[in-house]
PDB file of C-alpha atoms in Angstrom:
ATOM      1  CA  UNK R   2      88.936  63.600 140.326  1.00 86.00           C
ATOM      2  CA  UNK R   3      90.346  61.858 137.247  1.00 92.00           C
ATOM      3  CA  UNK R   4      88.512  61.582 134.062  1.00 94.00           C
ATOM      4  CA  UNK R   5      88.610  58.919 131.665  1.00 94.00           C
ATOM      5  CA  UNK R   6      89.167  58.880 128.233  1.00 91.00           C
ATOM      6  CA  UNK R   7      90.123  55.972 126.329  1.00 92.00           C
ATOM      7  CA  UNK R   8      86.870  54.770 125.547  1.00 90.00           C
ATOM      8  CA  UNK R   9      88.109  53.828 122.050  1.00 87.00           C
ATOM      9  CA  UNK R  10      90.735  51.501 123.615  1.00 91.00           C
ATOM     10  CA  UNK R  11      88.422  50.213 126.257  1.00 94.00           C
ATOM     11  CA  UNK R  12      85.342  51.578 127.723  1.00 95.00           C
ATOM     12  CA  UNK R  13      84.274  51.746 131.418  1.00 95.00           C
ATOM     13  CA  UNK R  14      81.888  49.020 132.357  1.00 96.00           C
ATOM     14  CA  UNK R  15      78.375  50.962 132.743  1.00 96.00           C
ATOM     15  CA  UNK R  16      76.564  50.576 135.987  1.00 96.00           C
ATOM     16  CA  UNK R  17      73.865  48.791 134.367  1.00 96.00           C
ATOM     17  CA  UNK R  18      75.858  46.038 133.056  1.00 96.00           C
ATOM     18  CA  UNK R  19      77.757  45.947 136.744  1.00 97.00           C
ATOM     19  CA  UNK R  20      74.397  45.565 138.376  1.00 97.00           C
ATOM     20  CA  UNK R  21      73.025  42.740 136.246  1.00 94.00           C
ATOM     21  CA  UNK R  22      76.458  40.685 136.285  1.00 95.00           C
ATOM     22  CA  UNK R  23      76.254  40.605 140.200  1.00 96.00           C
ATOM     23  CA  UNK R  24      72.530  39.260 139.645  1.00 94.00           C
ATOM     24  CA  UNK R  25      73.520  36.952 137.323  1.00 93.00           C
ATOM     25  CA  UNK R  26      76.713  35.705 139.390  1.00 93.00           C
ATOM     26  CA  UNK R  27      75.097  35.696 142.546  1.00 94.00           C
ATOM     27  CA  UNK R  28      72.032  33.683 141.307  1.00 92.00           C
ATOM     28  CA  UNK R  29      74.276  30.931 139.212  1.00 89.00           C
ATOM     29  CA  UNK R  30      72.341  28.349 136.785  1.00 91.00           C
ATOM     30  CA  UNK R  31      74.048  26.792 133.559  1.00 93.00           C
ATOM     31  CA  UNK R  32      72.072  27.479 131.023  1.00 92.00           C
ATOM     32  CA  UNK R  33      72.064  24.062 129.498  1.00 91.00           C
ATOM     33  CA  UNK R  34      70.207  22.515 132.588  1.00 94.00           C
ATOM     34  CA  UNK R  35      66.386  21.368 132.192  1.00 94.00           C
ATOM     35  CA  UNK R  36      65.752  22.805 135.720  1.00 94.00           C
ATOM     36  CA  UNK R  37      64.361  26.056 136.816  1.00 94.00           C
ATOM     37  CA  UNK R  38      67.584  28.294 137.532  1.00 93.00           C
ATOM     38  CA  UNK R  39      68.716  26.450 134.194  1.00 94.00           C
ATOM     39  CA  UNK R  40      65.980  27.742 132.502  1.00 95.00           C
ATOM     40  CA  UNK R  41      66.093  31.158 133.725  1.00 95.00           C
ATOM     41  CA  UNK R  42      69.867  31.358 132.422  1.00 94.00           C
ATOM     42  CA  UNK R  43      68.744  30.306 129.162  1.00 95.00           C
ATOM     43  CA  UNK R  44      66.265  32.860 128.936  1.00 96.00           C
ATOM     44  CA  UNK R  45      69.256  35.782 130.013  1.00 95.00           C
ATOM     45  CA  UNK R  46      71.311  33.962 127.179  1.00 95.00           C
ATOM     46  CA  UNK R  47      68.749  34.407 124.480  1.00 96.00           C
ATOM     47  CA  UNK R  48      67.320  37.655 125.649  1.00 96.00           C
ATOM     48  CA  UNK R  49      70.673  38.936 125.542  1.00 95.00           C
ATOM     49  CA  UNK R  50      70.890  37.708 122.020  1.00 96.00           C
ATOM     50  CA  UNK R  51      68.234  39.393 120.804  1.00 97.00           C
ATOM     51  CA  UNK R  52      69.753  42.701 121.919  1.00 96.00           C
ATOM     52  CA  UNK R  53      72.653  41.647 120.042  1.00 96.00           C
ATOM     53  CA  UNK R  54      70.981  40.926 117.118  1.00 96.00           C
ATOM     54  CA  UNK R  55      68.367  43.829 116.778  1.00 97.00           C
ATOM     55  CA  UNK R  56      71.767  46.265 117.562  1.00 96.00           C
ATOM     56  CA  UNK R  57      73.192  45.113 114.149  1.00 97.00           C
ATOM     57  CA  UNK R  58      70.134  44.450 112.058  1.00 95.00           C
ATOM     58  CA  UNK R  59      70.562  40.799 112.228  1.00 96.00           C
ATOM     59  CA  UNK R  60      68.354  37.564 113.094  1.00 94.00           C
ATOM     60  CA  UNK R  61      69.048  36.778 116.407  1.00 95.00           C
ATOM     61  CA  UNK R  62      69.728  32.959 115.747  1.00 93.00           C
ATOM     62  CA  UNK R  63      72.946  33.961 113.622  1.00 94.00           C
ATOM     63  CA  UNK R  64      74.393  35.434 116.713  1.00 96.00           C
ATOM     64  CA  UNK R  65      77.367  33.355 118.386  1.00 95.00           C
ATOM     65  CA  UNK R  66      78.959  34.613 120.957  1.00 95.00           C
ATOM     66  CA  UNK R  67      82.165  34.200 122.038  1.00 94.00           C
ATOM     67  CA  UNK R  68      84.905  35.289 124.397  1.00 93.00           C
ATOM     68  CA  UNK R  69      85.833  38.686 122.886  1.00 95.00           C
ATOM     69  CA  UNK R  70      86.492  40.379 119.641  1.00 95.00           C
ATOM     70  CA  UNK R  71      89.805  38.195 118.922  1.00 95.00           C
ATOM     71  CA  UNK R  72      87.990  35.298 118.878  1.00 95.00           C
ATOM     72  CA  UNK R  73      85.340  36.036 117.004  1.00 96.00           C
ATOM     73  CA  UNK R  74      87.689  37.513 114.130  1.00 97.00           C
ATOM     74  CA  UNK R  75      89.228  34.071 114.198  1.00 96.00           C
ATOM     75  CA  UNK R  76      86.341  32.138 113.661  1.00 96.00           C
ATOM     76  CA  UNK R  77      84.820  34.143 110.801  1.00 97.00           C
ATOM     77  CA  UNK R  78      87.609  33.669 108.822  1.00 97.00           C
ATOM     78  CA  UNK R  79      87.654  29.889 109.560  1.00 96.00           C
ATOM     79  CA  UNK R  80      83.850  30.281 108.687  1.00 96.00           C
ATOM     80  CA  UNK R  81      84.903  31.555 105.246  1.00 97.00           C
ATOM     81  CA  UNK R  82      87.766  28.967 104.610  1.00 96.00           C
ATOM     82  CA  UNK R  83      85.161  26.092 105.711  1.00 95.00           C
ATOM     83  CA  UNK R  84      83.162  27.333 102.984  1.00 96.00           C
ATOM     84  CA  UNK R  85      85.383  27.227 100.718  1.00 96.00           C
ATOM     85  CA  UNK R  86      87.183  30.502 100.188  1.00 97.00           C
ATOM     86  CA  UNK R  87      90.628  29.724  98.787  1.00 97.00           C
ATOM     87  CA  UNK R  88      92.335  32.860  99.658  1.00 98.00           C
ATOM     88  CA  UNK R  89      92.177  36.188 101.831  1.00 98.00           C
ATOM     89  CA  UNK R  90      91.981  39.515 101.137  1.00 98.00           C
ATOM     90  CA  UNK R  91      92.698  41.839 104.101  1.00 98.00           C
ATOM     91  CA  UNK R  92      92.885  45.601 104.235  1.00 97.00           C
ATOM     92  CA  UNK R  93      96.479  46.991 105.341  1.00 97.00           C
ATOM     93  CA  UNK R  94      95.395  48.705 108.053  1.00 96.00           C
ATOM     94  CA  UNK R  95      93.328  46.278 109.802  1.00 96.00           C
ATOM     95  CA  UNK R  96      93.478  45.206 113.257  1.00 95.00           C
ATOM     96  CA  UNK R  97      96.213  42.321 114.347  1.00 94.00           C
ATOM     97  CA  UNK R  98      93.677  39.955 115.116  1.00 95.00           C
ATOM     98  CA  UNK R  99      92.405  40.229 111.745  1.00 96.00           C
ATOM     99  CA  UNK R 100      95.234  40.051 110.419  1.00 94.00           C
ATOM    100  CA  UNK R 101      97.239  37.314 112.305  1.00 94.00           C
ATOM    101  CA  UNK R 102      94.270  35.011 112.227  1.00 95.00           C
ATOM    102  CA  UNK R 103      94.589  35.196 107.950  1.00 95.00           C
ATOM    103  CA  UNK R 104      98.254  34.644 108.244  1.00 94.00           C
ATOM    104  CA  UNK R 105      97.984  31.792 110.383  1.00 94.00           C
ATOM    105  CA  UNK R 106      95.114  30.306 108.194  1.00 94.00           C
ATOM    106  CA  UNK R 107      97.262  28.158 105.882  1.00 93.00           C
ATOM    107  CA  UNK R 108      95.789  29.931 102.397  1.00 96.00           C
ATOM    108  CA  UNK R 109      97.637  32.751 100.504  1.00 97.00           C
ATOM    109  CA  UNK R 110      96.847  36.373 101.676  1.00 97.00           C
ATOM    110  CA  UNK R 111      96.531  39.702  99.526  1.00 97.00           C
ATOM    111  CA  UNK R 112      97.023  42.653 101.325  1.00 97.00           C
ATOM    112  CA  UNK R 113      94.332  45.297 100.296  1.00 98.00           C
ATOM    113  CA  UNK R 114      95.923  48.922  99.547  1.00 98.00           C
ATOM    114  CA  UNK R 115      94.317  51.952 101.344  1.00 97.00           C
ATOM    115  CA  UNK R 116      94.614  55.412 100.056  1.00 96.00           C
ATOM    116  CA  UNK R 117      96.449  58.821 101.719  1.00 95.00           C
ATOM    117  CA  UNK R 118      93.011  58.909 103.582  1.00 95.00           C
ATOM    118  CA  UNK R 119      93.075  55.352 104.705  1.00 96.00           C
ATOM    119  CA  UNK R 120      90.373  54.394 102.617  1.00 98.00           C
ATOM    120  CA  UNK R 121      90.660  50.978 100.724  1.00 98.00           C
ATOM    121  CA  UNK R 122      90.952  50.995  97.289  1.00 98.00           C
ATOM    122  CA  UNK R 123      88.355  49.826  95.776  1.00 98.00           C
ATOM    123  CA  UNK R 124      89.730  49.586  92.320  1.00 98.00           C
ATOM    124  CA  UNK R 125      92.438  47.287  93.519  1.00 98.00           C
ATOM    125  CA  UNK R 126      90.017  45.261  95.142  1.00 98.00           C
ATOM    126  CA  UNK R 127      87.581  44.623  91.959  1.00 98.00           C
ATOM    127  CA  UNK R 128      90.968  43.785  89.991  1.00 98.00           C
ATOM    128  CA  UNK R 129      92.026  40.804  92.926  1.00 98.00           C
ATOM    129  CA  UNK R 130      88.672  39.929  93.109  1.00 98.00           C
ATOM    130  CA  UNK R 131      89.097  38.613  89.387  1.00 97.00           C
ATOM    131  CA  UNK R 132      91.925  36.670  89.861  1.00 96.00           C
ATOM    132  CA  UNK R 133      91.353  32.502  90.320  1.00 96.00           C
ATOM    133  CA  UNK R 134      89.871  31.215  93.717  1.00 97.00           C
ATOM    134  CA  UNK R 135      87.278  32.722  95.597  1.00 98.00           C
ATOM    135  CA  UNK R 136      88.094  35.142  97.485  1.00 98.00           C
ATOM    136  CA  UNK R 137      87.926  35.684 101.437  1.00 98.00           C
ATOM    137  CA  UNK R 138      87.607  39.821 102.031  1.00 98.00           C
ATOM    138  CA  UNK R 139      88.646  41.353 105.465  1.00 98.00           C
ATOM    139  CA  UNK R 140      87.619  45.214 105.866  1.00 98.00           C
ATOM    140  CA  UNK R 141      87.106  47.098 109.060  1.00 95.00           C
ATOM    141  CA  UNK R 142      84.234  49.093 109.269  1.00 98.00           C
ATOM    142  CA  UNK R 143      85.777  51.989 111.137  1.00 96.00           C
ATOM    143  CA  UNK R 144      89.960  51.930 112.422  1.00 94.00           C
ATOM    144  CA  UNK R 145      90.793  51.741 116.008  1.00 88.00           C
ATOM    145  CA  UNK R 146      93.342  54.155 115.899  1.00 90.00           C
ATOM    146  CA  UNK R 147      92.558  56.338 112.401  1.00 91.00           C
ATOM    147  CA  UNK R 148      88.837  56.525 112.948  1.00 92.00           C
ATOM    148  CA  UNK R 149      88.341  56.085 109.084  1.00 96.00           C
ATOM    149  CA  UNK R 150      85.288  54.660 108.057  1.00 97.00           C
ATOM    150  CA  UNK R 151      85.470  52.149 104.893  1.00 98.00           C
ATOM    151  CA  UNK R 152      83.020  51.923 102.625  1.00 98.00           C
ATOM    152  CA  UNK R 153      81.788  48.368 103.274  1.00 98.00           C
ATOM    153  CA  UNK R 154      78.094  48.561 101.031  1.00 97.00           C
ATOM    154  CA  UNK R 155      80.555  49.533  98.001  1.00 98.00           C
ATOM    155  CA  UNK R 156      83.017  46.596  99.005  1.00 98.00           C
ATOM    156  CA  UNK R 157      80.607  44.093  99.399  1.00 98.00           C
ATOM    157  CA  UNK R 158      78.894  44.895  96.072  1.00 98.00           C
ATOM    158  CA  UNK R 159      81.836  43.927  94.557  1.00 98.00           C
ATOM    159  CA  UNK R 160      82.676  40.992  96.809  1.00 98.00           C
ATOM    160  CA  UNK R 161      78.907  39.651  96.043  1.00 97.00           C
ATOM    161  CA  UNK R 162      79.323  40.082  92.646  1.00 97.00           C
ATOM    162  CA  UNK R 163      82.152  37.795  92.069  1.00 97.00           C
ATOM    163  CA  UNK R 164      80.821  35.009  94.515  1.00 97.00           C
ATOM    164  CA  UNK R 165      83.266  36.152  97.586  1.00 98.00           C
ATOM    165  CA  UNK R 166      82.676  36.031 101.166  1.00 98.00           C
ATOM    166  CA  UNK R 167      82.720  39.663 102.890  1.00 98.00           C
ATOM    167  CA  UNK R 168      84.197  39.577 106.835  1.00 98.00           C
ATOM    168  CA  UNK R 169      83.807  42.933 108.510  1.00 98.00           C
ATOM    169  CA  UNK R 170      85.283  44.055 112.054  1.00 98.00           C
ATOM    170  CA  UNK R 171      82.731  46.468 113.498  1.00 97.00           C
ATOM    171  CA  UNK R 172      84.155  46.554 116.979  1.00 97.00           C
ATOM    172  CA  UNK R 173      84.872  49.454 116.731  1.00 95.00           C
ATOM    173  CA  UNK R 174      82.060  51.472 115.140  1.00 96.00           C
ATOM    174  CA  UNK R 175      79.164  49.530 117.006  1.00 96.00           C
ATOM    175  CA  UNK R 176      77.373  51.669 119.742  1.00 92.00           C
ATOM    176  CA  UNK R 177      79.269  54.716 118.175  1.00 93.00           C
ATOM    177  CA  UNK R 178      77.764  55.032 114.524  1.00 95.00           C
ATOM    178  CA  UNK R 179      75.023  52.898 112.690  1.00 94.00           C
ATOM    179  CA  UNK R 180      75.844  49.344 111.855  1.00 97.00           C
ATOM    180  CA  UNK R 181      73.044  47.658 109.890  1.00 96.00           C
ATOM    181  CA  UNK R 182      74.520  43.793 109.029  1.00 93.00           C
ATOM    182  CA  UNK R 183      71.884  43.992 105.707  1.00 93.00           C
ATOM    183  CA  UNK R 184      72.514  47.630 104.466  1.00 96.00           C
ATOM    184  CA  UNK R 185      76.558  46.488 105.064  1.00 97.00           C
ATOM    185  CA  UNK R 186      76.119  43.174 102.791  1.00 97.00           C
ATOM    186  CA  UNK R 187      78.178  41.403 105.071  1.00 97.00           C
ATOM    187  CA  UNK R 188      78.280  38.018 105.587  1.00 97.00           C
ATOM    188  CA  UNK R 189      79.819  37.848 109.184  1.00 98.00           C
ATOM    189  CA  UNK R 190      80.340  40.635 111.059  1.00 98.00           C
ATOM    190  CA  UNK R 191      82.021  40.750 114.752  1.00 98.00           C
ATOM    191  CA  UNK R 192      81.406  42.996 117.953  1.00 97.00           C
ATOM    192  CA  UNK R 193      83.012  43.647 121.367  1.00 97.00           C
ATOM    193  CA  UNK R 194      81.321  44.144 124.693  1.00 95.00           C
ATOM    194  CA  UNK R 195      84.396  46.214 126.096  1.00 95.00           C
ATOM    195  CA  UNK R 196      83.928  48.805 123.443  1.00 95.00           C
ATOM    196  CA  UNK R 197      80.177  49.479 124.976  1.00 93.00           C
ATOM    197  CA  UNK R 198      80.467  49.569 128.192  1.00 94.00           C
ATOM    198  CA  UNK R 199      79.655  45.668 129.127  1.00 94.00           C
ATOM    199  CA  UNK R 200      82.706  43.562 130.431  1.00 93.00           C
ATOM    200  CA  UNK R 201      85.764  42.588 128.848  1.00 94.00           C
ATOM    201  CA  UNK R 202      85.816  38.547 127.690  1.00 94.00           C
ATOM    202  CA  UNK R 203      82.716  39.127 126.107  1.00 95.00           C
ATOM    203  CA  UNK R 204      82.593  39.352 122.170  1.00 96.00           C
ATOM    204  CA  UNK R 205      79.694  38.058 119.153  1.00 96.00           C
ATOM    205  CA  UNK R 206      80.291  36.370 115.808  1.00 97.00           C
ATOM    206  CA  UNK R 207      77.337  37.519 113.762  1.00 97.00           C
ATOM    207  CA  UNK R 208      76.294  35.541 110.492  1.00 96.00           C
ATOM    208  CA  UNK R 209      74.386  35.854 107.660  1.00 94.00           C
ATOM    209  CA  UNK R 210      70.821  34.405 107.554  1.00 89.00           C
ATOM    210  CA  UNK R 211      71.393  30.503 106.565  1.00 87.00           C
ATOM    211  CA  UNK R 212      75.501  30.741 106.958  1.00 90.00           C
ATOM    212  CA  UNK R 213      77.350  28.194 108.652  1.00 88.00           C
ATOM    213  CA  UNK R 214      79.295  29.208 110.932  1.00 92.00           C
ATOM    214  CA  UNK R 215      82.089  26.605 112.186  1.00 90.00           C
ATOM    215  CA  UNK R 216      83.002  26.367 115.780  1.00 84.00           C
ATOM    216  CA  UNK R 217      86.974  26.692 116.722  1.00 80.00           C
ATOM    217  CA  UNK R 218      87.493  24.694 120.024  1.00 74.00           C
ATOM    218  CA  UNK R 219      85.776  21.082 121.424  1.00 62.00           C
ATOM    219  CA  UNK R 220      83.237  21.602 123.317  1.00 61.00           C
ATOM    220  CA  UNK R 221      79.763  19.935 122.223  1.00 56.00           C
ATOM    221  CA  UNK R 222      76.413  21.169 123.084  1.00 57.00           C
ATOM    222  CA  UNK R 223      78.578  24.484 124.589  1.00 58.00           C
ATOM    223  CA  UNK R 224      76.917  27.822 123.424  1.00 57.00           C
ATOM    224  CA  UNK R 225      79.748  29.741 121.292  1.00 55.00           C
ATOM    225  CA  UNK R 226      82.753  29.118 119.403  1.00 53.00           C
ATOM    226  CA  UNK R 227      83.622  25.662 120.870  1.00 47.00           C
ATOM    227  CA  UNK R 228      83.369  22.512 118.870  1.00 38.00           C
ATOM    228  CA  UNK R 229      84.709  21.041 116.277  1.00 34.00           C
ATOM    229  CA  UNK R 230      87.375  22.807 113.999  1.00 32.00           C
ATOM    230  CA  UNK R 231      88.193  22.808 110.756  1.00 33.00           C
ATOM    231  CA  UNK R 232      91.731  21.526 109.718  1.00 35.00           C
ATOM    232  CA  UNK R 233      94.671  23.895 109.473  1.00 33.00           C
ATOM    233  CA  UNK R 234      98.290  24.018 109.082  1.00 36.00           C
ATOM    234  CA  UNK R 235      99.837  23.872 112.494  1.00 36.00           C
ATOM    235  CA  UNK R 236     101.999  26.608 113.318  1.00 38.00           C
ATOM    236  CA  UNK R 237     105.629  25.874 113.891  1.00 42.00           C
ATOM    237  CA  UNK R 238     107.957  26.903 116.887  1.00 42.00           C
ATOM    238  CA  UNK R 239     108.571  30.936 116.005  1.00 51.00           C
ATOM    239  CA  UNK R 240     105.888  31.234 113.626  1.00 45.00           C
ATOM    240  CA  UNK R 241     103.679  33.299 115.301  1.00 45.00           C
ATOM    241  CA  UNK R 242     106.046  36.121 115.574  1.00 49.00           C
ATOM    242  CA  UNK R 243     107.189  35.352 111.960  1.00 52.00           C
ATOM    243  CA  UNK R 244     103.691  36.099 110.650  1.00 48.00           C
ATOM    244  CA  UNK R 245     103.387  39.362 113.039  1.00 48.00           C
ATOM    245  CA  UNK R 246     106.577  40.659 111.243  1.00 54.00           C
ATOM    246  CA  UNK R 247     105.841  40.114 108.265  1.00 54.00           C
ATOM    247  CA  UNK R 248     101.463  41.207 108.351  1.00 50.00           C
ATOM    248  CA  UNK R 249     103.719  44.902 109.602  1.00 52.00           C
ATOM    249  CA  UNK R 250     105.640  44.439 106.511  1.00 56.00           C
ATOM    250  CA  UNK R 251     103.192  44.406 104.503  1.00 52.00           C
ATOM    251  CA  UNK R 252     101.007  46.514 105.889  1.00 51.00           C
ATOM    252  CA  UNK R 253     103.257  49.702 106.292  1.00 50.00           C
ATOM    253  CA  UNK R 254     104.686  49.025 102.931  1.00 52.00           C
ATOM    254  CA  UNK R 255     100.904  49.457 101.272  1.00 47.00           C
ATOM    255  CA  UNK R 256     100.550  52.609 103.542  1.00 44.00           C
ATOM    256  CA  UNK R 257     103.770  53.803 102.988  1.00 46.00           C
ATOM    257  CA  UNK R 258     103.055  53.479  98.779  1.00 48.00           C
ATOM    258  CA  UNK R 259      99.441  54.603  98.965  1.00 44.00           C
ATOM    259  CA  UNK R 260     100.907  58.005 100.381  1.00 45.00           C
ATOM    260  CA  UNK R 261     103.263  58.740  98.025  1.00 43.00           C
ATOM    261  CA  UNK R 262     100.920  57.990  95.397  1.00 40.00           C
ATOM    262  CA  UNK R 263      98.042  59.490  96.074  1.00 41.00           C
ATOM    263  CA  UNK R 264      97.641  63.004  97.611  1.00 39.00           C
ATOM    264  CA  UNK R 265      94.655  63.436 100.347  1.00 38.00           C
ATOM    265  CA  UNK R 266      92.221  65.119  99.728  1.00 39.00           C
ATOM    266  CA  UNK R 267      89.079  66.841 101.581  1.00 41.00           C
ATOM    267  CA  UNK R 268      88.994  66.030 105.585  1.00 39.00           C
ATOM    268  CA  UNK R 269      88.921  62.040 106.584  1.00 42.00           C
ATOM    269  CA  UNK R 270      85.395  60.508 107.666  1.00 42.00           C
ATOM    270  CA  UNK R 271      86.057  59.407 111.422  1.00 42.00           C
ATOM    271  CA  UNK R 272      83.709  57.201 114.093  1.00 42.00           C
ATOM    272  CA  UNK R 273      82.221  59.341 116.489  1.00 39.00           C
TER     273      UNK R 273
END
């Protein structure tokens, strides 16, 4: 009998989840239809939105869901560029999605420092967050591989305070540790069903009460990310693994100075 694991990687689809997706698939009805199975999808839709929404504190009409985690990275930080954030801020030891989708944004990108401990520094962050521009933050709320848990209420105090827009990953803490979207200040905030035990391709951009939050693919009337886009740079041939390179540059050079400039100390918080 094998026993499984990697639940931080990927979690096993729960039996509950298994049984409703065979309802669901075996009774069909788009959701956007006027008729009765229509209507019934609809109401699975919203109901499931709801559940989203009272997981993470949030009003259930500011969740958007989408087709994963990667996704809805990628359209929170068009979200924040659409409203008019000039430049990003991400933390060096955020996830590639995070940090691929800045790079590939078209605006200049800061590289937050993290300590020995993996814990952003938050007096490096209140010094950028001076600088021109308004500023774009990007902070995990617990690593995928580290288990460190940032502290996001601090961050976003100092984000609100000079008029910045606060993005936080909480994929990976979600289900595992509490994740309150008003005690976290955050403006958007994004989730993955494979991390809790529903099925992979499924994933939530959650919002702010009265944000916009811009769609990233054409698709009108289509519950999600799809629609209209906002304008960026287009990539050229070799550019995606140019920006890959150089976000692992950058990254392990912050770790690599954080280290040997600041000693750990006391044992690292993790997500349980």
């Amino acid at each position: 009998m094998s026993i499984y694991l990697d639940y931080n990687s990927t979690a096993l689809v729960r039996p509950q989840v298994q049984a409703i997706m065979a309802e669901v698939l075996a009774e069909g009805g788009n959701p956007n239809a006027v008729h009765a199975l229509g209507r019934r999808a609809r109401s699975r839709i919203e109901t499931a939105r709801a559940q989203v929404a009272a997981l993470v504190g949030a009003d259930p009409t500011a969740v958007v869901f989408s087709s994963g985690g990667t996704e809805a990275n990628a359209q929170g930080i068009a979200s924040a560029i659409a409203a008019g954030c000039e430049r990003l801020i991400v933390s060096a030891t955020e996830h590639p999605c995070v940090a691929e989708a800045a790079m590939a944004s078209g605006i200049p990108v800061e590289v937050l420092p993290v300590d020995g401990n993996g814990v952003v520094d938050l007096d490096w962050l209140a010094g950028a967050l001076q600088r021109p521009g308004r500023a774009a933050v990007a902070i995990h709320h617990a690593n995928n591989e580290s288990g460190v848990i940032q502290p996001i209420a601090e961050a976003a105090a100092l984000v609100r305070a000079a008029g910045g827009w606060l993005h936080v990953d909480a994929i990976q803490s979600a289900g595992k540790i509490a994740v309150d979207m008003r005690a976290l200040d955050a403006d958007t905030l994004t989730l993955s069903g494979h991390k809790l035990g529903a099925a992979q391709g499924s994933g939530a951009l959650v919002g702010r009460e009265g944000l916009t939050l811009v769609r990233i693919c054409t698709a009108p009337g289509r519950s999600g990310a799809c629609a209209r886009a906002p304008r960026t740079r287009r990539a050229s041939p070799g550019s995606a693994s140019r920006r890959r390179s150089r976000v692992a540059s950058l990254s392990k050079r912050r770790i690599m100075q954080a280290g040997a400039t600041r000693r750990p100390s006391g044992s690292r918080r993790r997500a349980r």
